PDB file of C-alpha atoms in Angstrom:
ATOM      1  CA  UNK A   1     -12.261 -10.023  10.670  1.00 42.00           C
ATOM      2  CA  UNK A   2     -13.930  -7.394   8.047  1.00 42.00           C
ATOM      3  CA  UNK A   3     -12.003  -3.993   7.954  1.00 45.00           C
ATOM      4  CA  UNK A   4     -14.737  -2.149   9.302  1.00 46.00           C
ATOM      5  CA  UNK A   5     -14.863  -4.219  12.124  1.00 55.00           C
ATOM      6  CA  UNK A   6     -10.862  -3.447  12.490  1.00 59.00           C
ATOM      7  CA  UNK A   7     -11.033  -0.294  11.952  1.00 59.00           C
ATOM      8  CA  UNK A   8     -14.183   0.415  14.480  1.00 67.00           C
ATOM      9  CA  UNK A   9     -11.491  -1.365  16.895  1.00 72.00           C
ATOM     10  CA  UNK A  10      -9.146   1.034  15.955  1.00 79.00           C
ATOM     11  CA  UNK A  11     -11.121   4.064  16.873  1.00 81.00           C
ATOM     12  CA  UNK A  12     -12.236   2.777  20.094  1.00 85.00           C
ATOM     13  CA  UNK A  13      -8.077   2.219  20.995  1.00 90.00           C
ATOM     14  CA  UNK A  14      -7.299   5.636  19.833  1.00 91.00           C
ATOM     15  CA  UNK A  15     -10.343   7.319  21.502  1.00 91.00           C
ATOM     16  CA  UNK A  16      -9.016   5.163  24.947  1.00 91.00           C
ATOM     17  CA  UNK A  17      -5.335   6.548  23.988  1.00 93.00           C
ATOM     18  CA  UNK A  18      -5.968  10.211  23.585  1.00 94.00           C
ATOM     19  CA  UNK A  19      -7.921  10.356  26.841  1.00 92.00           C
ATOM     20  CA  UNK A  20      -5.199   8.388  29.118  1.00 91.00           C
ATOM     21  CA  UNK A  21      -2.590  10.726  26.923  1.00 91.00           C
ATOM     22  CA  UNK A  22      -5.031  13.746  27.978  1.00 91.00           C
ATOM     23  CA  UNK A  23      -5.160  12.723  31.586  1.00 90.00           C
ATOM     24  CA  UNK A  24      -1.351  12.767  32.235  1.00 80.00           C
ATOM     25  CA  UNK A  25      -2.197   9.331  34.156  1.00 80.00           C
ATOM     26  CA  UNK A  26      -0.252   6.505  31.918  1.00 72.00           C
ATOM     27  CA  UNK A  27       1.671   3.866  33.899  1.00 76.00           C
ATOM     28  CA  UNK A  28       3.830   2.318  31.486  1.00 80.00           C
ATOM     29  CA  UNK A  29       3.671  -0.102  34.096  1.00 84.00           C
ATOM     30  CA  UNK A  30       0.260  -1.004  33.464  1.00 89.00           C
ATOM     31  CA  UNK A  31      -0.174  -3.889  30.331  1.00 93.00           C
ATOM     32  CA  UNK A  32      -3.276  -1.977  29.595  1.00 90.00           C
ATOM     33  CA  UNK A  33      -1.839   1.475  28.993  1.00 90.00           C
ATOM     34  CA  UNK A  34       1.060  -0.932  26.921  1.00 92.00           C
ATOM     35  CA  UNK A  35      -1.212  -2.647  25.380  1.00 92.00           C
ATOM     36  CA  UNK A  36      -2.963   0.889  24.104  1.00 92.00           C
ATOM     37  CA  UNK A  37       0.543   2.186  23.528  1.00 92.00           C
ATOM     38  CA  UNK A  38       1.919  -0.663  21.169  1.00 92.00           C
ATOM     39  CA  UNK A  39      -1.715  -0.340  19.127  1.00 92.00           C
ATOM     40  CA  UNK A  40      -1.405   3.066  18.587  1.00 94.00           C
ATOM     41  CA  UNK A  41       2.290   2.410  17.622  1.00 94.00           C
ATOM     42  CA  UNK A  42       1.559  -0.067  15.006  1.00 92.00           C
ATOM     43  CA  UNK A  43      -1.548   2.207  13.692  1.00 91.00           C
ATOM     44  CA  UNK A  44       1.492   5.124  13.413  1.00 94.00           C
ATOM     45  CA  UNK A  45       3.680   2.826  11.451  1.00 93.00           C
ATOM     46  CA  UNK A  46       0.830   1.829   9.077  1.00 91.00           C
ATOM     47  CA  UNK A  47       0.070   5.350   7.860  1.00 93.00           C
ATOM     48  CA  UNK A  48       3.710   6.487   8.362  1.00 96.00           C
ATOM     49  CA  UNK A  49       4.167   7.519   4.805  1.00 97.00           C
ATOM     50  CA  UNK A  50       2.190  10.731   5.475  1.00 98.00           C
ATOM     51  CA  UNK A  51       5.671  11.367   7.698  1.00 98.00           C
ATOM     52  CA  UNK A  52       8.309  11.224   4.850  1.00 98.00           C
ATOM     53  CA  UNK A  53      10.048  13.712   3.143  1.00 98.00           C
ATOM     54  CA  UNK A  54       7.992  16.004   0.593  1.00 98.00           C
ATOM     55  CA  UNK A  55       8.318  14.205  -3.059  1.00 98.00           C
ATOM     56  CA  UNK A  56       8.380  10.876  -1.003  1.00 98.00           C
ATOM     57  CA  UNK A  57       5.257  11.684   0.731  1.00 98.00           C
ATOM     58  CA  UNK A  58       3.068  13.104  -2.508  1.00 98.00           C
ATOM     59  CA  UNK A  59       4.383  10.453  -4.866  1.00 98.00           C
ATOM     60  CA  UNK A  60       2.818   7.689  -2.165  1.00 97.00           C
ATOM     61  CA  UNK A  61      -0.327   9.955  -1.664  1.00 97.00           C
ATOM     62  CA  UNK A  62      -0.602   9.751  -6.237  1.00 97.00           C
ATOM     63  CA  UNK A  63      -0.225   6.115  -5.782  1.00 97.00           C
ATOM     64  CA  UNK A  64      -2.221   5.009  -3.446  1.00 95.00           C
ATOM     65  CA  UNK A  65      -5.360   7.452  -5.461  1.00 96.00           C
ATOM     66  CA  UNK A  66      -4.673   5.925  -8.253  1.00 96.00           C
ATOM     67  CA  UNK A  67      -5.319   2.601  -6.228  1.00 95.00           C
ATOM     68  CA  UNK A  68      -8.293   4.026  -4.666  1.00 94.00           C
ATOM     69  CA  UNK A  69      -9.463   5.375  -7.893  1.00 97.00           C
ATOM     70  CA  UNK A  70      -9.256   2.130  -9.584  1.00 96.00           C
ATOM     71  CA  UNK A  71     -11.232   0.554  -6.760  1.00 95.00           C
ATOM     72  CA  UNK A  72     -13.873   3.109  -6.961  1.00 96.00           C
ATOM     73  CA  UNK A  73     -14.418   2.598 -11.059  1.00 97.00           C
ATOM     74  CA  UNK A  74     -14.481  -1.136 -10.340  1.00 96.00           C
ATOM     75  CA  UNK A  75     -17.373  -0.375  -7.902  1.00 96.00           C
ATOM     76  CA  UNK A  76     -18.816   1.653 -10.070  1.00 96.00           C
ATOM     77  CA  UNK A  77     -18.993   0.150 -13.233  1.00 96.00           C
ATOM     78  CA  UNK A  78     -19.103  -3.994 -11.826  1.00 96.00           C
ATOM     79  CA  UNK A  79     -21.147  -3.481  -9.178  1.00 95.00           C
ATOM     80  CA  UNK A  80     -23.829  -0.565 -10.242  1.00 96.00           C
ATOM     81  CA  UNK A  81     -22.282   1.431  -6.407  1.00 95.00           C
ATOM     82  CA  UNK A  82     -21.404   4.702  -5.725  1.00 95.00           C
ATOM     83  CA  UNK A  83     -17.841   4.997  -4.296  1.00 94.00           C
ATOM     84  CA  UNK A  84     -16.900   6.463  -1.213  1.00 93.00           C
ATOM     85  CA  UNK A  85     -15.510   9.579  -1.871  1.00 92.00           C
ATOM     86  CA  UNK A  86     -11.440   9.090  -1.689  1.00 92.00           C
ATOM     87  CA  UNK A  87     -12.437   6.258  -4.149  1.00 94.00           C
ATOM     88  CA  UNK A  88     -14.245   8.626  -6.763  1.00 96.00           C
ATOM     89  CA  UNK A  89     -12.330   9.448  -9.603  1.00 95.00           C
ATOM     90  CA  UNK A  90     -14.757  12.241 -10.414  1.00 95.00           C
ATOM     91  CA  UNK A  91     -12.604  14.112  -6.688  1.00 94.00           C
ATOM     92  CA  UNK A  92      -9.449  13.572  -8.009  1.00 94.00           C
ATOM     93  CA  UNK A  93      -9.241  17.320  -8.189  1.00 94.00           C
ATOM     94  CA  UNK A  94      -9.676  17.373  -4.974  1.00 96.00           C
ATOM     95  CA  UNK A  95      -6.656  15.317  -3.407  1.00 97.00           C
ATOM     96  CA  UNK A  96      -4.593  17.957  -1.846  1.00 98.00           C
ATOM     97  CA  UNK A  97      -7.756  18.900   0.396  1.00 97.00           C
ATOM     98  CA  UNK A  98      -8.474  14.901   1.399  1.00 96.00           C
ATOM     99  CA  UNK A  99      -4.861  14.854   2.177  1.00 98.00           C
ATOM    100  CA  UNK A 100      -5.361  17.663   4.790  1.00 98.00           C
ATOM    101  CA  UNK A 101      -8.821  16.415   5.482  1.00 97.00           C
ATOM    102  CA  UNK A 102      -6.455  12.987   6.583  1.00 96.00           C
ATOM    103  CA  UNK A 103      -3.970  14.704   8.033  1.00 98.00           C
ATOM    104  CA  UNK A 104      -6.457  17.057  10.318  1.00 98.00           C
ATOM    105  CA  UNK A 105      -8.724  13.730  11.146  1.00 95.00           C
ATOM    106  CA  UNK A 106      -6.785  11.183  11.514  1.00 94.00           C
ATOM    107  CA  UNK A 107      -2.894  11.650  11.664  1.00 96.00           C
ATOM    108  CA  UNK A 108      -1.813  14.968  13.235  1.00 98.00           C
ATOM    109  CA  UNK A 109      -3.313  13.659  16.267  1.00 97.00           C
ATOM    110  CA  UNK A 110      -2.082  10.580  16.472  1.00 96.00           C
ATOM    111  CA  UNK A 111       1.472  11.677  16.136  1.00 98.00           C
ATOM    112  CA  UNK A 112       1.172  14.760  18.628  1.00 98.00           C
ATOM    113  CA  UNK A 113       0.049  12.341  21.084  1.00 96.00           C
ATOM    114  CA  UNK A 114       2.563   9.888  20.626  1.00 96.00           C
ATOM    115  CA  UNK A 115       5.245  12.365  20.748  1.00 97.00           C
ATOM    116  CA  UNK A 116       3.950  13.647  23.926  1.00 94.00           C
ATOM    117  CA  UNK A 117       4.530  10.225  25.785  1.00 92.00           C
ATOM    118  CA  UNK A 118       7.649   9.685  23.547  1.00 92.00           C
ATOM    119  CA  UNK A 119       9.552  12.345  22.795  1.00 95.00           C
ATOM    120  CA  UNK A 120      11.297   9.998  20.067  1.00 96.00           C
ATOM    121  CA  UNK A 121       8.424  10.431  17.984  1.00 96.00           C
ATOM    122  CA  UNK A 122       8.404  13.976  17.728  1.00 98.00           C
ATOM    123  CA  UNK A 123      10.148  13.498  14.116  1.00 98.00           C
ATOM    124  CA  UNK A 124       7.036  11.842  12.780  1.00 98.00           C
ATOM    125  CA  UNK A 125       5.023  14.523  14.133  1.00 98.00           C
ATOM    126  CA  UNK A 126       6.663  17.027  12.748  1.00 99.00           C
ATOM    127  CA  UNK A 127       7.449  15.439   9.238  1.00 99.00           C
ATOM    128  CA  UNK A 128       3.280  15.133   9.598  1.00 99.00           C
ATOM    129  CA  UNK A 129       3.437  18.977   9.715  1.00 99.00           C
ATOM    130  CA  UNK A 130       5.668  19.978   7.178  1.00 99.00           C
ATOM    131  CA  UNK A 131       3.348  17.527   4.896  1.00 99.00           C
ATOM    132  CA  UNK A 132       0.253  19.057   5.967  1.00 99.00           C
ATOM    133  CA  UNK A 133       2.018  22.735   4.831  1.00 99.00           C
ATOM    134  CA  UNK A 134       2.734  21.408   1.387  1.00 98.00           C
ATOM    135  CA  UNK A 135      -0.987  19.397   1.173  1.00 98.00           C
ATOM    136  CA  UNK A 136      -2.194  23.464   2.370  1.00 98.00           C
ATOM    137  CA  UNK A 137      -0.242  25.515  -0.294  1.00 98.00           C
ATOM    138  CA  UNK A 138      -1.438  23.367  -3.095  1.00 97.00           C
ATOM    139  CA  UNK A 139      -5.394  23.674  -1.788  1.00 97.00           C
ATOM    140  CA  UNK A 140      -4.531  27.410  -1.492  1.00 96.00           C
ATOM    141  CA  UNK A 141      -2.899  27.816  -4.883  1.00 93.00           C
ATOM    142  CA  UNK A 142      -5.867  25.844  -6.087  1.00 84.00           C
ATOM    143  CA  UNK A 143      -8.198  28.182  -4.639  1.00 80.00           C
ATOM    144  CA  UNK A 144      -6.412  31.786  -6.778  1.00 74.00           C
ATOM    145  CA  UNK A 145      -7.153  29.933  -9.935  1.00 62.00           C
TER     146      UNK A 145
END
């Protein structure tokens, strides 16, 4: 299956997540509403690292640029394309904001809503949090140069 195709797959179990989460209606008993849950729980382990402590957490975030970056100068150079913009060296300036830009988007609300079905996961939420304060202060200190 092509990643676009997972990932449009993704959205569509998320989107079906946040509105039974929204609706105060799950019934655990339910395979569907499970089914959702144990999706949405793999998708939070996959991008977990944006819940680890601080230097954990920006040390991954460096890596895995540096991987994107790579991937974006191999597109550019091999095949004559213009990389998506996490992939584009050329924004590297501009990390800290994509990290809150990730954060915002895609994991902040994924964690609040699994932490308000399961209050066990309220540490990833709020390890989420503390990250997003960090990715902020750097875009902000940025910003005063």
């Amino acid at each position: 299956m092509q990643q676009s195709t997972v990932l449009l797959l993704t959205f569509r179990k998320r989107a079906k997540f946040f509105k039974l989460v929204q609706s105060d209606c799950c019934l655990w008993k339910d395979e569907g509403h499970r089914e959702l849950l144990r999706s949405m729980l793999m998708t939070a382990s996959d991008i977990c690292a944006i819940t680890k402590p601080w230097p954990v957490q920006k040390r991954i975030a460096e890596l895995v640029a540096t991987e994107f970056y790579a991937q974006g100068d191999r597109e550019k150079w091999e095949f004559n394309i213009q990389p998506i913009g996490v992939m584009d060296r050329e924004n590297c300036s501009r990390l800290p904001q994509m990290q809150v830009d990730y954060i915002d988007g895609i994991c902040a609300p994924l964690y609040e809503a699994l932490a308000s079905v399961c209050e066990s996961c309220s540490p990833l939420k709020d390890g989420c949090g503390n990250n997003r304060k960090h990715w902020q202060h750097l875009v902000d200190s940025k910003m005063k140069d």
